[in-house]
Amino acid sequence: MNTNSHGQSLGQPLAIAGGVAALAVLPFLAGNAYLEHLLVLWMLYALLALSLNIVIGYLGELTFGHAAFVGVGAYTSAILSTQLGLPPLLGLPLAGLVAAGFGLVIGYAALRVVGPQFAILTLGFGAILFTITNHWVDLTRGPMGITDIPPMAIGPLAFDSARPTYYLVLALVLATAYLCHALVSSRTGRAFLAVRENAPLAASLGINVFHTKLMGFVAATAIAGIGGAIYAHYIRVITPDIMGVHNVAALIIVVIIGGRGTILGPILGALVYIGLLESLRVAGPLRMVIFAALLTGTVVFLPGGLISLWQRWRNAHKSENNLPATPTGLPSTEGGAK
Amino acid sequence: MDFTVFAQQIANGLVNGMAYVLIATGLTLVFGVLRIVNFAHGEFYMLGAYITYFVGTLFGLDYIAAAAISAVVVAGLGVAANKLIFWPLRRDHEFTILLSSLGLALLIANGGELLFGADPKYVESPFADEVLDIGTVTLTQQRVLVFAAAVVALIAVYLFIRYSRFGKMMRATAQNPDGAALTGINIGLVHTYTFALACGLAALSGALVGPTVMIFPTIGNWAVLKGFIVVIMGGLGSVTGALFAGLLLGVIESLGGGYISLGFMEAIGYAMIIAVLLWRPNGLFSTARGLR
């Protein structure tokens, strides 16, 4: 969770094991299909937010095109299974590959610029993919969307209801979380953070800034594609709206509210988002106003996201007990030198 | 190729392009002077169109007065947004500013949907149904008004920046905010009226374009996208660049929509910025820092 790995030699593995165990028994506590469905949505958003977090949190670039890659993955797997009859299980890695291919081409073009230009360029690429999906009726059925997408299955085990899908996505979330953890403590991950904090300095130390960023971007888009494919086979209907600005905003809100640049942050953010989305269903259009206010409020008052509240509390707690506080109060959520 | 159709497409494109220029000028001013990329800029365009509509229907004022009132009100709202969000964050990282402006955009767009309703509205204008023939080209008076009013507004902005005391303060701030502050320029004041000017221009654009289309609470999204395409193509911070890029985008979209496909017209603009950015990553008219 923290970007550094020292400290808590015993407490951390125990806490992680406890957390995973709690997540594993959650569907049994949920009690009804509706809550189980919400758990699946939580995990799906957590997966997508973790992938977006690689770009926003670790590379320090704001992308507005992420939902488009989710859509590319969803459409790839949906088209392969409905039109070519390919088993969805094969479609899943293919969706990741195709999304990564798009990510490679788009990232190769867009990562030449940074900051606001990059954000706007990804917005443009996202809008192009949306427009094509919306108008290429022969392939994607346009605004009508693709219906009757078959559910995923491994042999006799069909992921046609919420509970098995939950475990599938949970496994992917844990795998992605572990990958992010391994990445951040690896040489490549440190290169990511160095590029985020100060690109010219990183370049002067022999880090290839462009390749480092491209690698992170492609990894993020591949995971987004897989997440999109699972979504398509779970909900079983997709429309071009999956690529829309609405979804982009939702994913950014999840990452920022939870806490960018951390692993627990996006998972927590997804929980808050899905929880509020459902509990505020009666509020109608007011919901998005609340989310927008939350986003703006978090950016202004709590730049580290909700997760930083806990870190703050823990640091305060430690200094009370005269233990040495962890050196990183906020794990450098601000982009550092600028 | 039929010349009449071609000329008509060019004329339509120039009118649309001029509206883009008006949106983009505010966007590029805010970036050039204050280094703020304001994703909420399009929402001020939306508010401009809606306030024109409501002033016209609720208070029964005529279109010109309604448009003027809406520009002034929205300029005030822009100042408020600056005071609440952008001014306190001015020392923060650009990432924070980008995100907070995105939050503001979502806030205004969804708040607008809540207040105004999601159904389309029509801004009444006495010029909307009158037709003007210029040679072989036929335009509604409203579209001629869009072009003419935009030209007048842009010339006024140019003279303001070039010759007025306030304009000189803006240019000084654009070149070096700390240096400008050291010479006694009130940076807070520059922030305030740059936002007032930018948001007023966006609202004017909304009020002018409103009668030629249906308005929805989500048009701000469309407006900011067009604005960004133009600003990025012309070079962030370049007013001259915005002028040429805006007209170019309008004409190319119009020709593309007429001769290739209406459905893919939207994508043409994006394809254009991508091509421009690959060729010149800082835009067509970019040079060193400062207002041009």
XYZ file of C-alpha atoms in Angstrom:
630
model
C 0.000 0.000 0.000
C 2.739 2.351 0.929
C 5.159 3.020 -1.854
C 8.075 2.003 0.355
C 8.459 -1.490 1.729
C 10.292 -0.986 5.003
C 8.692 -1.174 8.422
C 5.932 -3.499 9.660
C 7.840 -6.716 9.117
C 5.099 -8.872 10.592
C 1.997 -6.664 10.809
C 1.626 -6.044 7.111
C 1.412 -9.671 5.841
C -1.073 -10.430 8.601
C -3.185 -7.420 7.729
C -3.124 -8.359 4.047
C -4.103 -11.970 4.810
C -6.928 -10.723 6.995
C -8.119 -8.323 4.318
C -8.081 -11.012 1.622
C -9.949 -13.422 3.900
C -12.563 -10.755 4.626
C -12.995 -10.088 0.902
C -13.325 -13.824 0.270
C -16.190 -14.311 2.720
C -18.013 -11.082 1.777
C -20.470 -12.672 -0.706
C -21.641 -15.055 2.031
C -22.351 -12.117 4.300
C -24.133 -10.185 1.567
C -27.135 -12.446 1.788
C -28.941 -11.386 -1.376
C -28.302 -11.218 -5.090
C -28.509 -7.445 -5.249
C -25.707 -6.920 -2.753
C -23.637 -9.600 -4.471
C -24.128 -7.729 -7.740
C -22.873 -4.568 -6.061
C -19.821 -6.458 -4.819
C -19.031 -7.487 -8.401
C -19.383 -3.871 -9.542
C -17.112 -2.780 -6.692
C -14.408 -5.246 -7.760
C -14.797 -4.324 -11.442
C -14.373 -0.637 -10.656
C -11.477 -1.472 -8.351
C -9.773 -3.363 -11.188
C -10.299 -0.521 -13.670
C -9.259 2.081 -11.103
C -6.082 0.144 -10.297
C -5.207 0.179 -13.990
C -5.958 3.902 -14.301
C -3.900 4.467 -11.169
C -0.800 3.226 -12.995
C -1.080 6.238 -15.301
C -2.463 8.809 -12.858
C -0.724 7.673 -9.698
C 2.603 6.262 -10.808
C 3.290 8.037 -14.095
C 1.708 11.272 -12.860
C -0.124 11.950 -16.131
C -3.853 12.585 -16.361
C -5.500 10.474 -19.056
C -9.056 11.088 -20.257
C -9.024 8.148 -22.656
C -9.097 5.272 -20.217
C -12.766 4.390 -20.664
C -12.119 3.990 -24.396
C -9.705 1.121 -23.691
C -12.249 -0.457 -21.368
C -14.656 -0.200 -24.290
C -12.147 -1.656 -26.771
C -11.690 -4.678 -24.490
C -15.421 -5.084 -23.961
C -16.212 -4.836 -27.678
C -13.346 -7.140 -28.701
C -14.498 -9.954 -26.467
C -18.190 -9.340 -27.163
C -17.741 -9.348 -30.950
C -15.476 -12.406 -30.877
C -17.955 -14.397 -28.801
C -21.178 -13.297 -30.494
C -20.055 -13.208 -34.118
C -17.257 -15.788 -34.277
C -18.519 -17.977 -31.443
C -15.166 -17.865 -29.694
C -15.324 -19.036 -26.055
C -15.283 -15.940 -23.792
C -12.384 -17.392 -21.841
C -10.212 -16.979 -24.948
C -11.729 -13.584 -25.564
C -10.450 -12.298 -22.233
C -6.708 -12.354 -23.011
C -7.440 -11.278 -26.582
C -9.365 -8.276 -25.237
C -6.348 -7.397 -23.134
C -4.053 -7.787 -26.143
C -6.192 -5.687 -28.483
C -6.604 -2.953 -25.845
C -2.840 -3.022 -25.270
C -2.320 -2.724 -29.029
C -4.499 0.381 -29.117
C -2.684 1.589 -26.010
C 0.673 1.124 -27.705
C -0.299 3.100 -30.821
C -2.132 5.844 -28.926
C 0.467 6.030 -26.177
C 3.246 6.214 -28.767
C 1.583 9.283 -30.268
C 0.209 10.929 -27.122
C 3.152 10.492 -24.748
C 5.241 12.866 -26.842
C 3.495 15.631 -24.953
C 2.953 15.951 -21.221
C 0.600 17.590 -18.741
C -2.490 19.325 -20.107
C -1.651 18.524 -23.731
C -1.461 14.818 -22.930
C -4.797 14.971 -21.097
C -6.472 16.674 -24.039
C -4.862 14.379 -26.593
C -6.096 11.269 -24.771
C -9.511 12.903 -24.594
C -9.318 13.301 -28.382
C -8.264 9.689 -28.965
C -11.018 8.525 -26.626
C -13.550 10.600 -28.545
C -12.353 9.147 -31.876
C -12.753 5.584 -30.597
C -16.213 6.489 -29.263
C -17.243 8.045 -32.590
C -16.027 5.030 -34.554
C -17.806 2.603 -32.212
C -20.953 4.661 -32.438
C -20.956 4.850 -36.249
C -19.437 1.568 -37.456
C -22.826 -0.116 -37.256
C -21.755 -3.194 -39.298
C -19.209 -4.201 -36.682
C -20.445 -2.779 -33.400
C -24.195 -2.339 -34.110
C -23.656 1.346 -33.266
C -25.833 2.944 -30.589
C -28.021 -0.194 -30.395
C -25.138 -1.957 -28.688
C -24.370 -5.662 -28.574
C -26.845 -7.857 -26.711
C -26.955 -11.556 -25.763
C -23.271 -11.746 -24.960
C -22.629 -15.237 -23.563
C -21.355 -15.494 -19.984
C -17.818 -16.616 -19.337
C -17.146 -20.257 -18.473
C -14.188 -22.403 -17.474
C -15.224 -25.957 -18.340
C -18.338 -26.716 -16.288
C -17.943 -23.599 -14.135
C -20.041 -20.812 -15.656
C -19.647 -17.229 -14.463
C -23.278 -16.474 -15.160
C -24.219 -15.115 -11.741
C -22.760 -12.602 -9.338
C -20.968 -14.863 -6.873
C -18.595 -16.743 -9.206
C -17.951 -13.531 -11.141
C -17.068 -11.819 -7.869
C -14.351 -14.381 -7.163
C -13.028 -14.127 -10.714
C -12.736 -10.342 -10.512
C -11.440 -10.490 -6.944
C -8.648 -12.778 -8.126
C -7.817 -10.323 -10.893
C -7.899 -7.376 -8.480
C -5.543 -9.157 -6.094
C -3.253 -10.125 -8.961
C -3.247 -6.542 -10.251
C -2.672 -5.186 -6.743
C 0.257 -7.568 -6.329
C 1.620 -6.588 -9.744
C 1.386 -2.904 -8.794
C 3.156 -3.639 -5.514
C 5.890 -5.629 -7.247
C 6.171 -2.938 -9.898
C 6.608 -0.115 -7.405
C 9.326 -1.954 -5.495
C 11.122 -2.953 -8.714
C 13.687 -1.038 -10.698
C 11.062 -0.261 -13.364
C 8.639 1.038 -10.747
C 11.259 3.287 -9.220
C 11.909 4.587 -12.714
C 8.157 5.342 -12.993
C 8.227 7.364 -9.776
C 11.437 9.126 -10.754
C 9.822 10.160 -14.044
C 6.725 11.360 -12.181
C 8.694 13.415 -9.693
C 11.107 15.020 -12.110
C 11.312 13.865 -15.712
C 14.435 15.849 -16.743
C 16.331 14.624 -13.685
C 15.222 11.045 -14.351
C 16.415 11.374 -17.942
C 19.759 12.688 -16.748
C 20.151 9.521 -14.649
C 19.802 7.382 -17.757
C 16.091 6.556 -17.543
C 14.383 6.508 -20.919
C 11.406 8.655 -19.955
C 9.381 7.955 -23.089
C 9.778 4.172 -22.954
C 9.106 4.074 -19.234
C 5.877 6.007 -19.667
C 4.832 3.968 -22.695
C 5.363 0.726 -20.775
C 3.173 1.927 -17.910
C 0.500 3.208 -20.284
C 0.320 -0.068 -22.246
C 0.132 -2.136 -19.044
C -2.719 0.063 -17.815
C -4.632 -0.252 -21.087
C -4.210 -4.056 -21.148
C -5.737 -4.381 -17.669
C -8.497 -1.944 -18.650
C -9.281 -4.127 -21.688
C -9.545 -7.273 -19.574
C -11.773 -5.437 -17.090
C -13.989 -4.281 -19.951
C -14.282 -7.827 -21.312
C -15.351 -9.198 -17.913
C -17.884 -6.398 -17.647
C -19.297 -7.280 -21.104
C -19.677 -10.975 -20.245
C -21.139 -10.208 -16.836
C -23.680 -7.513 -17.771
C -24.140 -9.209 -21.201
C -25.127 -5.979 -22.952
C -22.756 -3.235 -24.042
C -23.354 0.089 -25.786
C -20.876 2.765 -26.876
C -21.739 4.597 -23.635
C -19.130 2.454 -21.916
C -16.529 4.662 -23.642
C -18.316 7.913 -22.827
C -17.070 10.925 -20.899
C -19.295 9.841 -18.016
C -17.312 6.674 -17.467
C -13.988 8.514 -17.781
C -15.095 10.914 -15.049
C -16.275 8.022 -12.857
C -12.913 6.250 -13.027
C -10.962 9.428 -12.321
C -13.260 10.179 -9.357
C -12.668 6.673 -7.959
C -8.881 6.980 -8.157
C -8.676 10.510 -6.759
C -11.184 10.051 -3.928
C -9.502 6.818 -2.857
C -5.971 8.132 -3.136
C -3.811 8.068 -6.222
C -0.395 6.481 -6.207
C -1.452 3.878 -3.633
C -2.791 0.338 -4.048
C -5.550 0.373 -1.428
C -6.711 3.830 -2.516
C -8.396 2.855 -5.806
C -10.017 -0.202 -4.156
C -11.367 1.990 -1.347
C -12.425 4.664 -3.843
C -14.372 2.061 -5.848
C -16.182 0.985 -2.663
C -17.115 4.586 -1.858
C -18.199 5.240 -5.453
C -20.402 2.153 -5.807
C -21.758 2.611 -2.283
C -22.748 6.226 -2.893
C -23.990 5.486 -6.415
C -26.483 2.951 -5.064
C -27.447 4.621 -1.794
C -28.062 7.929 -3.585
C -30.105 6.350 -6.381
C -33.163 8.281 -5.199
C -31.276 11.570 -5.588
C -31.289 11.212 -9.415
C -29.220 13.821 -11.255
C -28.056 15.231 -7.904
C -25.772 12.187 -7.603
C -23.327 13.419 -10.192
C -23.320 16.862 -8.563
C -22.347 15.204 -5.290
C -19.592 13.208 -6.985
C -18.265 16.325 -8.691
C -18.260 18.173 -5.374
C -16.470 15.218 -3.764
C -13.847 15.246 -6.526
C -13.238 18.976 -6.245
C -13.268 18.817 -2.453
C -10.799 15.926 -2.372
C -8.432 17.660 -4.773
C -8.491 20.866 -2.761
C -8.661 19.648 0.844
C -7.369 16.066 0.832
C -4.911 15.668 -2.063
C -3.866 12.212 -0.831
C -7.419 10.886 -0.988
C -9.294 8.984 1.708
C -6.398 6.598 2.210
C -4.234 9.479 3.415
C -6.602 9.980 6.367
C -5.581 6.574 7.676
C -1.906 7.243 7.039
C -2.200 10.543 8.860
C -3.887 8.847 11.793
C -1.270 6.104 11.896
C 1.601 8.576 11.868
C 0.015 10.589 14.670
C -0.557 7.374 16.602
C 3.058 6.298 16.194
C 4.498 9.559 17.437
C 2.293 9.237 20.517
C 3.885 5.910 21.321
C 7.343 7.372 20.775
C 7.967 5.051 17.869
C 9.758 6.477 14.857
C 7.135 7.676 12.409
C 7.364 6.393 8.846
C 9.259 8.968 6.841
C 6.574 9.369 4.195
C 3.581 11.181 5.615
C 1.774 11.554 2.330
C 3.404 9.227 -0.182
C 4.274 12.108 -2.438
C 0.863 12.406 -4.004
C 1.794 15.856 -5.179
C 3.885 15.795 -8.284
C 6.934 17.077 -6.434
C 9.324 19.532 -7.924
C 7.537 22.032 -10.099
C -17.548 19.883 -57.682
C -20.433 22.303 -57.595
C -19.079 25.755 -56.794
C -22.266 27.025 -55.099
C -22.310 24.087 -52.690
C -18.600 24.512 -52.092
C -18.935 28.228 -51.320
C -21.854 27.507 -49.030
C -19.830 24.906 -47.127
C -16.939 27.360 -46.766
C -19.283 30.067 -45.458
C -20.894 27.685 -42.960
C -17.464 26.548 -41.882
C -16.249 30.113 -41.344
C -19.279 30.909 -39.166
C -18.810 27.765 -37.055
C -15.092 28.440 -36.937
C -15.626 31.973 -35.664
C -17.702 30.614 -32.780
C -14.870 28.173 -32.004
C -12.417 31.075 -32.030
C -14.543 32.952 -29.500
C -14.605 29.940 -27.165
C -10.918 29.224 -27.681
C -9.799 32.825 -27.099
C -10.982 32.719 -23.496
C -9.399 29.329 -22.985
C -6.082 30.409 -24.407
C -6.096 33.705 -22.436
C -6.605 31.875 -19.160
C -3.789 29.517 -20.041
C -1.463 32.132 -21.476
C -1.783 34.576 -18.611
C -2.511 32.357 -15.627
C -1.117 28.935 -16.708
C -4.479 27.350 -15.926
C -6.007 24.702 -18.183
C -9.652 25.252 -17.454
C -11.760 22.198 -18.298
C -14.793 24.066 -16.986
C -14.528 26.689 -19.741
C -17.203 25.016 -21.876
C -19.634 25.156 -18.975
C -19.515 28.949 -19.098
C -20.503 28.682 -22.760
C -23.444 26.494 -21.692
C -24.399 28.958 -18.949
C -24.217 31.808 -21.471
C -26.731 30.087 -23.737
C -29.069 29.142 -20.857
C -29.005 32.544 -19.172
C -29.803 34.172 -22.519
C -32.727 31.759 -22.835
C -34.051 32.383 -19.308
C -33.608 36.159 -19.375
C -35.451 36.173 -22.708
C -38.364 33.932 -21.677
C -38.788 34.835 -17.995
C -38.220 38.590 -18.130
C -39.348 39.118 -21.692
C -36.253 41.093 -22.636
C -35.231 41.178 -26.287
C -32.442 38.941 -27.554
C -29.623 41.494 -27.702
C -30.248 42.695 -24.127
C -30.535 39.092 -22.903
C -27.227 38.185 -24.557
C -25.487 41.192 -22.993
C -26.893 40.428 -19.530
C -25.857 36.800 -19.829
C -22.286 37.756 -20.781
C -22.032 40.043 -17.731
C -23.581 37.499 -15.335
C -21.344 34.686 -16.563
C -18.283 36.941 -16.310
C -19.264 37.389 -12.666
C -19.608 33.627 -12.225
C -16.159 33.196 -13.757
C -14.734 35.616 -11.206
C -16.453 33.622 -8.445
C -14.986 30.352 -9.760
C -11.559 31.966 -9.774
C -11.933 33.235 -6.211
C -13.188 29.893 -4.896
C -10.968 27.454 -6.757
C -8.255 28.716 -9.061
C -6.828 31.582 -7.005
C -6.342 29.507 -3.814
C -4.723 26.726 -5.883
C -2.435 28.980 -7.913
C 0.768 27.670 -6.289
C -0.258 24.016 -6.639
C 0.909 21.501 -9.204
C -0.764 21.689 -12.625
C -2.216 18.210 -12.030
C -4.223 19.547 -9.075
C -5.472 22.507 -11.083
C -6.483 20.255 -14.006
C -8.404 17.939 -11.696
C -10.145 20.717 -9.812
C -11.250 22.315 -13.078
C -12.563 18.904 -14.176
C -14.482 18.710 -10.895
C -15.871 22.200 -11.477
C -16.922 21.223 -15.014
C -18.793 18.160 -13.764
C -20.321 20.245 -10.991
C -21.670 22.940 -13.334
C -22.797 20.505 -16.049
C -24.696 18.237 -13.661
C -25.952 21.163 -11.614
C -27.229 22.633 -14.887
C -29.018 19.401 -15.712
C -30.621 19.500 -12.276
C -31.700 23.149 -12.558
C -32.575 23.470 -16.236
C -33.809 19.942 -16.982
C -32.289 17.619 -19.565
C -34.774 18.449 -22.344
C -33.531 20.630 -25.207
C -34.404 24.321 -25.299
C -34.490 26.865 -28.093
C -33.078 30.354 -27.635
C -35.436 32.823 -29.312
C -33.830 35.353 -31.612
C -35.471 37.736 -34.111
C -32.620 36.993 -36.529
C -32.907 33.215 -36.491
C -35.485 32.901 -39.286
C -34.450 35.810 -41.513
C -32.289 34.837 -44.469
C -29.542 36.880 -46.054
C -28.155 36.217 -49.535
C -24.524 37.111 -50.159
C -23.776 36.265 -53.780
C -24.476 32.562 -54.161
C -24.270 31.959 -50.428
C -27.348 31.907 -48.217
C -27.043 32.390 -44.465
C -29.546 33.186 -41.722
C -29.077 36.625 -40.209
C -28.287 34.953 -36.902
C -25.282 33.187 -38.444
C -24.108 36.458 -39.976
C -24.515 37.997 -36.526
C -22.375 35.209 -34.988
C -19.583 36.043 -37.395
C -19.880 39.838 -37.163
C -20.247 40.001 -33.383
C -17.327 37.602 -32.952
C -15.131 39.765 -35.195
C -16.055 42.900 -33.236
C -15.457 41.143 -29.899
C -12.090 39.790 -31.040
C -10.927 43.189 -32.287
C -11.999 44.714 -28.959
C -10.074 42.025 -27.057
C -7.025 42.604 -29.245
C -7.080 46.360 -28.640
C -7.644 45.777 -24.931
C -4.644 43.484 -24.594
C -2.442 45.568 -26.853
C -3.084 49.100 -25.640
C -4.964 49.304 -22.333
C -3.210 49.503 -18.996
C -4.986 46.314 -17.912
C -3.899 44.574 -21.087
C -0.271 45.497 -20.446
C -0.584 44.107 -16.928
C -1.928 40.885 -18.423
C 0.962 40.581 -20.842
C 3.467 41.275 -18.087
C 1.879 38.558 -15.937
C 1.947 36.163 -18.881
C 5.672 36.713 -19.378
C 6.664 36.403 -15.742
C 4.166 36.482 -12.868
C 6.811 37.000 -10.178
C 8.523 39.769 -12.118
C 5.175 41.421 -12.743
C 4.318 41.264 -9.045
C 7.701 42.795 -8.186
C 6.997 45.806 -10.382
C 3.810 46.421 -8.410
C 1.239 44.708 -10.635
C -1.693 43.339 -8.627
C -1.673 39.694 -9.754
C -4.935 39.003 -7.952
C -6.619 41.700 -10.025
C -5.123 40.270 -13.230
C -6.520 36.836 -12.277
C -9.943 38.355 -11.670
C -10.394 40.224 -14.912
C -8.722 37.583 -17.061
C -11.376 35.163 -15.813
C -14.112 37.764 -16.263
C -12.971 38.388 -19.843
C -12.571 34.697 -20.710
C -15.889 33.604 -19.229
C -17.670 36.610 -20.711
C -16.376 35.637 -24.152
C -17.503 32.035 -23.638
C -20.955 33.240 -22.602
C -21.149 35.610 -25.573
C -20.329 32.690 -27.825
C -23.052 30.591 -26.191
C -25.568 33.409 -26.517
C -24.697 33.888 -30.212
C -24.627 30.216 -31.215
C -27.639 29.331 -29.014
C -30.352 30.384 -31.493
C -28.769 28.358 -34.333
C -28.909 25.033 -32.458
C -30.809 23.267 -29.684
C -29.247 23.733 -26.260
C -28.724 20.983 -23.670
C -27.008 21.147 -20.265
C -24.259 18.964 -21.750
C -23.245 21.303 -24.582
C -20.443 22.653 -22.373
C -18.678 19.369 -22.922
C -18.867 19.814 -26.676
C -17.750 23.445 -26.420
C -14.693 22.728 -24.301
C -13.639 19.935 -26.662
C -13.843 22.252 -29.662
C -12.071 24.948 -27.705
C -9.264 22.591 -26.781
C -8.822 21.286 -30.305
C -8.448 24.856 -31.496
C -6.179 25.926 -28.649
C -3.909 22.898 -28.939
C -3.738 23.227 -32.710
C -2.938 26.925 -32.519
C -0.590 26.543 -29.582
C -1.586 26.915 -25.917
C -1.544 30.604 -25.021
C -1.540 31.944 -28.574
C -4.496 34.166 -29.495
C -3.395 34.478 -33.131
C -3.019 30.714 -33.279
C -6.547 30.283 -31.937
C -7.920 32.556 -34.657
C -6.347 30.637 -37.548
C -6.864 27.193 -36.013
C -10.508 27.942 -35.200
C -11.377 29.053 -38.715
C -9.408 26.138 -40.172
C -11.234 23.642 -37.969
C -14.618 25.149 -38.867
C -13.951 24.979 -42.602
C -12.419 21.505 -42.542
C -15.296 20.126 -40.467
C -17.803 21.711 -42.785
C -16.132 20.339 -45.930
C -15.573 16.960 -44.296
C -19.194 16.796 -43.196
C -20.387 17.809 -46.662
C -18.162 15.625 -48.796
C -17.106 12.686 -46.613
C -19.495 11.772 -43.817
C -21.557 13.698 -41.320
C -21.224 10.949 -38.739
C -17.463 10.997 -38.690
C -17.280 14.805 -38.789
C -16.609 14.959 -35.062
C -13.636 12.656 -35.428
C -12.048 14.909 -38.086
C -11.232 17.571 -35.514
C -9.522 15.073 -33.264
C -7.621 13.552 -36.160
C -6.460 17.088 -36.980
C -5.036 17.815 -33.544
C -3.321 14.476 -33.462
C -1.695 15.155 -36.813
C -0.659 18.656 -35.721
C 0.718 17.506 -32.383
C 2.772 14.758 -33.978
C 4.234 17.275 -36.364
C 4.565 20.217 -33.963
C 4.004 19.114 -30.362
C 3.472 22.667 -29.133
C 0.977 23.734 -31.778
C 1.227 25.609 -35.038
C 1.861 29.075 -33.616
C 3.868 28.381 -30.515
C 7.007 30.301 -29.650
C 8.377 31.241 -26.255
C 6.227 32.009 -23.256
C 3.935 35.031 -23.339
C 0.749 36.283 -24.949
C 0.666 36.634 -28.695
